[in-house]
CSV table of C-alpha atoms and ligand atoms in Angstrom, one decimal:
chain,number,residue,atom,x,y,z
A,1,MET,CA,23.3,-20.8,-9.1
A,2,SER,CA,25.5,-21.1,-12.2
A,3,SER,CA,23.9,-21.6,-15.5
A,4,SER,CA,24.5,-22.0,-19.1
A,5,GLY,CA,24.0,-19.3,-21.8
A,6,SER,CA,21.2,-16.8,-21.9
A,7,GLY,CA,19.5,-14.7,-24.6
A,8,GLY,CA,21.7,-16.2,-27.3
A,9,ARG,CA,24.8,-14.6,-25.8
A,10,GLY,CA,26.3,-18.0,-25.1
A,11,ILE,CA,28.5,-16.9,-22.1
A,12,GLU,CA,27.8,-19.0,-19.0
A,13,ARG,CA,26.1,-16.7,-16.5
A,14,ARG,CA,24.5,-16.7,-13.0
A,15,GLY,CA,20.7,-15.9,-12.8
A,16,LEU,CA,19.7,-12.7,-11.0
A,17,MET,CA,16.7,-11.9,-8.8
A,18,LEU,CA,14.9,-8.8,-9.9
A,19,VAL,CA,12.7,-7.4,-7.2
A,20,LEU,CA,9.9,-4.8,-8.0
A,21,SER,CA,8.2,-3.1,-5.0
A,22,SER,CA,5.8,-0.2,-4.8
A,23,PRO,CA,2.7,0.9,-3.0
A,24,SER,CA,-0.4,-0.8,-4.5
A,25,GLY,CA,-1.6,1.0,-7.5
A,26,ALA,CA,1.7,2.5,-8.6
A,27,GLY,CA,1.9,0.3,-11.7
A,28,LYS,CA,4.3,-2.4,-10.6
A,29,THR,CA,2.1,-5.2,-11.9
A,30,THR,CA,1.8,-3.7,-15.3
A,31,ILE,CA,5.5,-3.2,-15.5
A,32,SER,CA,6.1,-6.8,-14.4
A,33,ARG,CA,3.8,-8.2,-17.1
A,34,ALA,CA,5.5,-6.1,-19.8
A,35,LEU,CA,9.0,-7.3,-18.6
A,36,LEU,CA,7.9,-10.9,-18.8
A,37,ASP,CA,6.4,-10.5,-22.2
A,38,GLY,CA,8.9,-11.3,-24.8
A,39,ASP,CA,11.7,-12.1,-22.4
A,40,ASP,CA,12.3,-15.9,-22.5
A,41,ASN,CA,14.9,-15.8,-19.8
A,42,LEU,CA,12.8,-14.1,-17.2
A,43,THR,CA,10.4,-16.0,-15.0
A,44,LEU,CA,7.9,-14.7,-12.5
A,45,SER,CA,8.0,-16.0,-8.9
A,46,VAL,CA,4.4,-16.8,-8.1
A,47,SER,CA,3.8,-16.1,-4.5
A,48,VAL,CA,1.5,-17.9,-2.1
A,49,THR,CA,-1.1,-15.7,-0.3
A,50,THR,CA,-3.9,-16.2,2.2
A,51,ARG,CA,-5.9,-13.2,0.8
A,52,GLU,CA,-9.1,-13.6,-1.3
A,53,ARG,CA,-8.7,-14.0,-5.0
A,54,ARG,CA,-9.8,-10.9,-7.0
A,55,PRO,CA,-12.2,-11.6,-9.9
A,56,SER,CA,-9.5,-11.0,-12.5
A,57,GLU,CA,-7.0,-13.3,-10.9
A,58,GLU,CA,-6.2,-16.9,-11.6
A,59,ASP,CA,-5.0,-19.4,-9.1
A,60,GLY,CA,-1.4,-20.5,-9.9
A,61,VAL,CA,-0.9,-17.6,-12.3
A,62,ASP,CA,-1.2,-14.4,-10.2
A,63,TYR,CA,-0.8,-16.2,-6.9
A,64,HIS,CA,-1.2,-19.6,-5.3
A,65,PHE,CA,-4.2,-18.9,-3.1
A,66,ILE,CA,-3.9,-21.0,0.1
A,67,ASP,CA,-5.4,-21.0,3.5
A,68,ARG,CA,-3.7,-19.8,6.7
A,69,ALA,CA,-3.0,-23.3,8.0
A,70,ARG,CA,-1.1,-24.2,4.8
A,71,PHE,CA,0.8,-20.9,4.8
A,72,ASP,CA,1.9,-21.3,8.4
A,73,ALA,CA,3.0,-24.9,7.7
A,74,MET,CA,5.1,-23.8,4.7
A,75,ALA,CA,6.7,-21.0,6.7
A,76,LYS,CA,7.5,-23.4,9.5
A,77,ALA,CA,9.0,-26.0,7.2
A,78,GLY,CA,11.3,-23.4,5.6
A,79,ASP,CA,9.5,-23.8,2.2
A,80,LEU,CA,9.3,-20.0,1.9
A,81,LEU,CA,12.3,-18.0,0.8
A,82,GLU,CA,10.7,-15.0,2.5
A,83,HIS,CA,7.3,-14.2,3.9
A,84,ALA,CA,5.5,-11.2,5.4
A,85,GLU,CA,2.1,-10.0,6.6
A,86,VAL,CA,0.6,-7.4,4.3
A,87,PHE,CA,-2.9,-5.9,5.0
A,88,GLY,CA,-3.6,-8.7,7.5
A,89,ASN,CA,-2.8,-11.5,5.0
A,90,GLY,CA,0.2,-13.8,4.6
A,91,TYR,CA,2.3,-13.5,1.5
A,92,GLY,CA,5.4,-15.6,0.7
A,93,THR,CA,7.8,-16.7,-2.0
A,94,PRO,CA,7.9,-20.5,-2.5
A,95,ARG,CA,11.6,-21.5,-2.3
A,96,ALA,CA,11.6,-24.5,-4.6
A,97,GLU,CA,10.3,-22.7,-7.7
A,98,VAL,CA,12.8,-19.9,-7.4
A,99,GLU,CA,15.7,-22.3,-6.9
A,100,ARG,CA,14.7,-24.4,-9.8
A,101,ALA,CA,14.5,-21.4,-12.1
A,102,LEU,CA,17.8,-20.0,-11.0
A,103,ALA,CA,19.5,-23.4,-11.4
A,104,ALA,CA,18.1,-23.6,-14.9
A,105,GLY,CA,19.9,-20.3,-15.7
A,106,ARG,CA,16.8,-18.1,-15.6
A,107,ASP,CA,16.4,-14.7,-14.1
A,108,VAL,CA,13.5,-14.4,-11.6
A,109,LEU,CA,11.2,-11.5,-11.2
A,110,PHE,CA,9.6,-10.8,-7.7
A,111,ASP,CA,6.6,-8.6,-7.1
A,112,ILE,CA,7.0,-8.4,-3.3
A,113,ASP,CA,6.9,-5.7,-0.6
A,114,TRP,CA,9.8,-4.1,1.3
A,115,GLN,CA,9.8,-6.7,4.0
A,116,GLY,CA,10.3,-9.5,1.6
A,117,THR,CA,13.0,-7.5,-0.2
A,118,GLN,CA,14.9,-7.1,3.0
A,119,GLN,CA,14.8,-10.8,3.6
A,120,LEU,CA,15.9,-11.7,0.1
A,121,LYS,CA,18.8,-9.2,0.3
A,122,ALA,CA,19.8,-10.7,3.7
A,123,ALA,CA,19.9,-14.2,2.1
A,124,LYS,CA,21.3,-13.5,-1.4
A,125,ARG,CA,22.6,-9.9,-1.6
A,126,GLU,CA,24.8,-10.2,-4.6
A,127,ASP,CA,22.0,-11.8,-6.7
A,128,VAL,CA,19.3,-9.3,-5.8
A,129,VAL,CA,18.6,-6.2,-8.0
A,130,SER,CA,15.9,-4.1,-6.4
A,131,VAL,CA,13.7,-1.5,-8.0
A,132,PHE,CA,11.1,0.7,-6.3
A,133,VAL,CA,8.3,2.1,-8.3
A,134,LEU,CA,6.8,5.5,-7.2
A,135,PRO,CA,3.6,7.0,-8.4
A,136,PRO,CA,3.9,10.6,-9.9
A,137,SER,CA,1.6,12.0,-7.2
A,138,THR,CA,-0.7,11.0,-4.4
A,139,GLY,CA,-3.8,12.1,-6.4
A,140,GLU,CA,-2.7,9.8,-9.3
A,141,LEU,CA,-2.1,6.9,-6.9
A,142,GLU,CA,-5.7,7.3,-5.5
A,143,ARG,CA,-7.2,7.6,-8.9
A,144,ARG,CA,-5.4,4.3,-10.0
A,145,LEU,CA,-6.6,2.5,-6.9
A,146,HIS,CA,-10.2,3.6,-7.5
A,147,SER,CA,-10.1,2.8,-11.2
A,148,ARG,CA,-9.0,-0.8,-10.5
A,149,ALA,CA,-12.4,-1.2,-8.9
A,150,GLN,CA,-11.7,-4.7,-7.7
A,151,ASP,CA,-11.3,-3.8,-4.1
A,152,SER,CA,-13.9,-2.5,-1.7
A,153,PRO,CA,-13.8,1.2,-0.7
A,154,GLU,CA,-12.5,0.3,2.7
A,155,THR,CA,-9.7,-1.7,1.1
A,156,VAL,CA,-8.8,1.3,-1.1
A,157,ARG,CA,-8.7,3.5,2.0
A,158,ALA,CA,-6.6,1.1,3.8
A,159,ARG,CA,-4.2,0.8,0.9
A,160,MET,CA,-3.9,4.6,0.6
A,161,ALA,CA,-3.0,4.8,4.3
A,162,LYS,CA,-0.5,2.0,3.8
A,163,ALA,CA,1.1,3.6,0.7
A,164,SER,CA,2.9,6.3,2.8
A,165,ASP,CA,4.4,3.6,5.0
A,166,GLU,CA,5.6,1.6,2.0
A,167,MET,CA,7.1,4.6,0.3
A,168,SER,CA,9.2,5.4,3.3
A,169,HIS,CA,11.4,2.4,2.3
A,170,TRP,CA,12.3,3.8,-1.1
A,171,ALA,CA,16.0,4.5,-0.1
A,172,GLU,CA,16.6,0.7,0.6
A,173,TYR,CA,16.3,0.0,-3.2
A,174,ASP,CA,19.0,0.0,-5.9
A,175,TYR,CA,16.9,1.8,-8.5
A,176,ILE,CA,13.9,4.1,-8.4
A,177,VAL,CA,11.4,4.4,-11.3
A,178,ILE,CA,8.8,7.2,-11.1
A,179,ASN,CA,5.8,5.8,-13.1
A,180,ARG,CA,4.6,8.9,-15.0
A,181,GLU,CA,4.0,7.1,-18.2
A,182,ILE,CA,3.8,3.3,-18.3
A,183,GLY,CA,5.7,2.9,-21.6
A,184,ALA,CA,8.6,5.0,-20.4
A,185,SER,CA,8.7,3.1,-17.0
A,186,VAL,CA,8.7,-0.3,-18.8
A,187,GLY,CA,11.6,0.9,-20.9
A,188,GLN,CA,13.5,2.0,-17.8
A,189,ALA,CA,12.9,-1.3,-16.1
A,190,ARG,CA,14.1,-3.2,-19.2
A,191,SER,CA,17.3,-1.0,-19.2
A,192,ILE,CA,18.0,-1.9,-15.6
A,193,LEU,CA,17.6,-5.6,-16.3
A,194,GLU,CA,19.7,-5.5,-19.4
A,195,ALA,CA,22.5,-3.6,-17.7
A,196,GLU,CA,22.5,-5.9,-14.6
A,197,ARG,CA,22.7,-8.9,-16.9
A,198,LEU,CA,25.9,-7.5,-18.3
A,199,ARG,CA,27.6,-7.1,-14.9
A,200,ARG,CA,31.0,-8.8,-15.1
A,201,GLU,CA,30.5,-10.9,-12.0
A,202,ARG,CA,27.2,-12.4,-13.4
A,203,GLN,CA,28.9,-13.5,-16.6
A,204,ILE,CA,30.8,-16.3,-15.0
A,205,GLY,CA,31.9,-17.8,-18.3
A,206,LEU,CA,33.9,-14.7,-19.2
A,207,HIS,CA,37.2,-16.2,-18.0
A,208,GLY,CA,37.1,-19.0,-20.5
A,209,PHE,CA,35.7,-16.8,-23.2
A,210,VAL,CA,38.4,-14.2,-22.9
A,211,GLY,CA,41.1,-16.9,-22.5
A,212,ASN,CA,40.0,-18.3,-25.9
A,213,LEU,CA,40.0,-14.8,-27.4
A,214,ARG,CA,43.5,-14.2,-26.2
A,215,ARG,CA,44.8,-17.5,-27.4
A,216,GLY,CA,43.4,-16.5,-30.8
B,301,5GP,P1,-1.8,-7.5,-3.5
B,301,5GP,O1,-2.7,-8.0,-2.5
B,301,5GP,O2,-2.2,-6.1,-4.0
B,301,5GP,O3,-1.6,-8.4,-4.7
B,301,5GP,O4,-0.3,-7.3,-2.9
B,301,5GP,C1,-0.1,-6.6,-1.7
B,301,5GP,C2,1.3,-6.4,-1.5
B,301,5GP,O5,1.9,-7.7,-1.1
B,301,5GP,C3,2.1,-5.9,-2.7
B,301,5GP,O6,3.0,-4.8,-2.2
B,301,5GP,C4,2.9,-7.0,-3.1
B,301,5GP,O7,4.1,-6.6,-3.7
B,301,5GP,C5,3.2,-7.8,-1.8
B,301,5GP,N1,3.5,-9.2,-2.1
B,301,5GP,C6,3.0,-10.0,-3.0
B,301,5GP,N2,3.5,-11.2,-2.9
B,301,5GP,C7,4.4,-11.2,-1.9
B,301,5GP,C8,5.4,-12.1,-1.3
B,301,5GP,O8,5.5,-13.3,-1.7
B,301,5GP,N3,6.1,-11.7,-0.3
B,301,5GP,C9,6.0,-10.4,0.2
B,301,5GP,N4,6.9,-10.1,1.2
B,301,5GP,N5,5.2,-9.5,-0.3
B,301,5GP,C10,4.4,-9.9,-1.4
């Protein structure tokens, strides 16, 4: 998990796992994209899923769309770092991609639900930084789900019903962002990432660095 320099700082550091969770429609995907834009040291973990691809989605970019047999085989073989059933579909994080990124000294961003977050924390607590994104109100959540217009009305209804369940897990997260205005929320998420990168225990090259400073 150790890695060489990041962001030009030059101190050897350990990659972190930044998890974003929220009910569907709270703005987590928009925040994820903004975080990835212009941050060379952050890489997205692309999940596998058995759900249907939405028209706007690209295979291999938004998800790896796979069938149930393949999903079950990956889970059985231990190829998924975590996996869960959400809205009747299988979702999971491919282990190899994440381990490759962390080994290369990159931080990894996860857009996963509370079940996956619990599993990641159980496996790698000190490397996980978890953020829960809340909508400002129920009305706004519903409006955002409808305006997305990629899902059928039944799916929107099911997602609204599920939102309350998902939100009940907010207290399991390290940070809470209430997404009133997307620009402000992105700024808050960036601040969390920046501060967590500066944690002493992640900057594993500090011993040598400070040793050199003290020797003059
Ligand atoms: P959607 O179908 O709207 O893309 O995602 C539905 C839910 O599944 C979201 O809460 C999303 O964060 C979650 N999800 C996406 N990928 C994964 C994954 O790999 N593991 C887990 N546990 N949840 C995921």
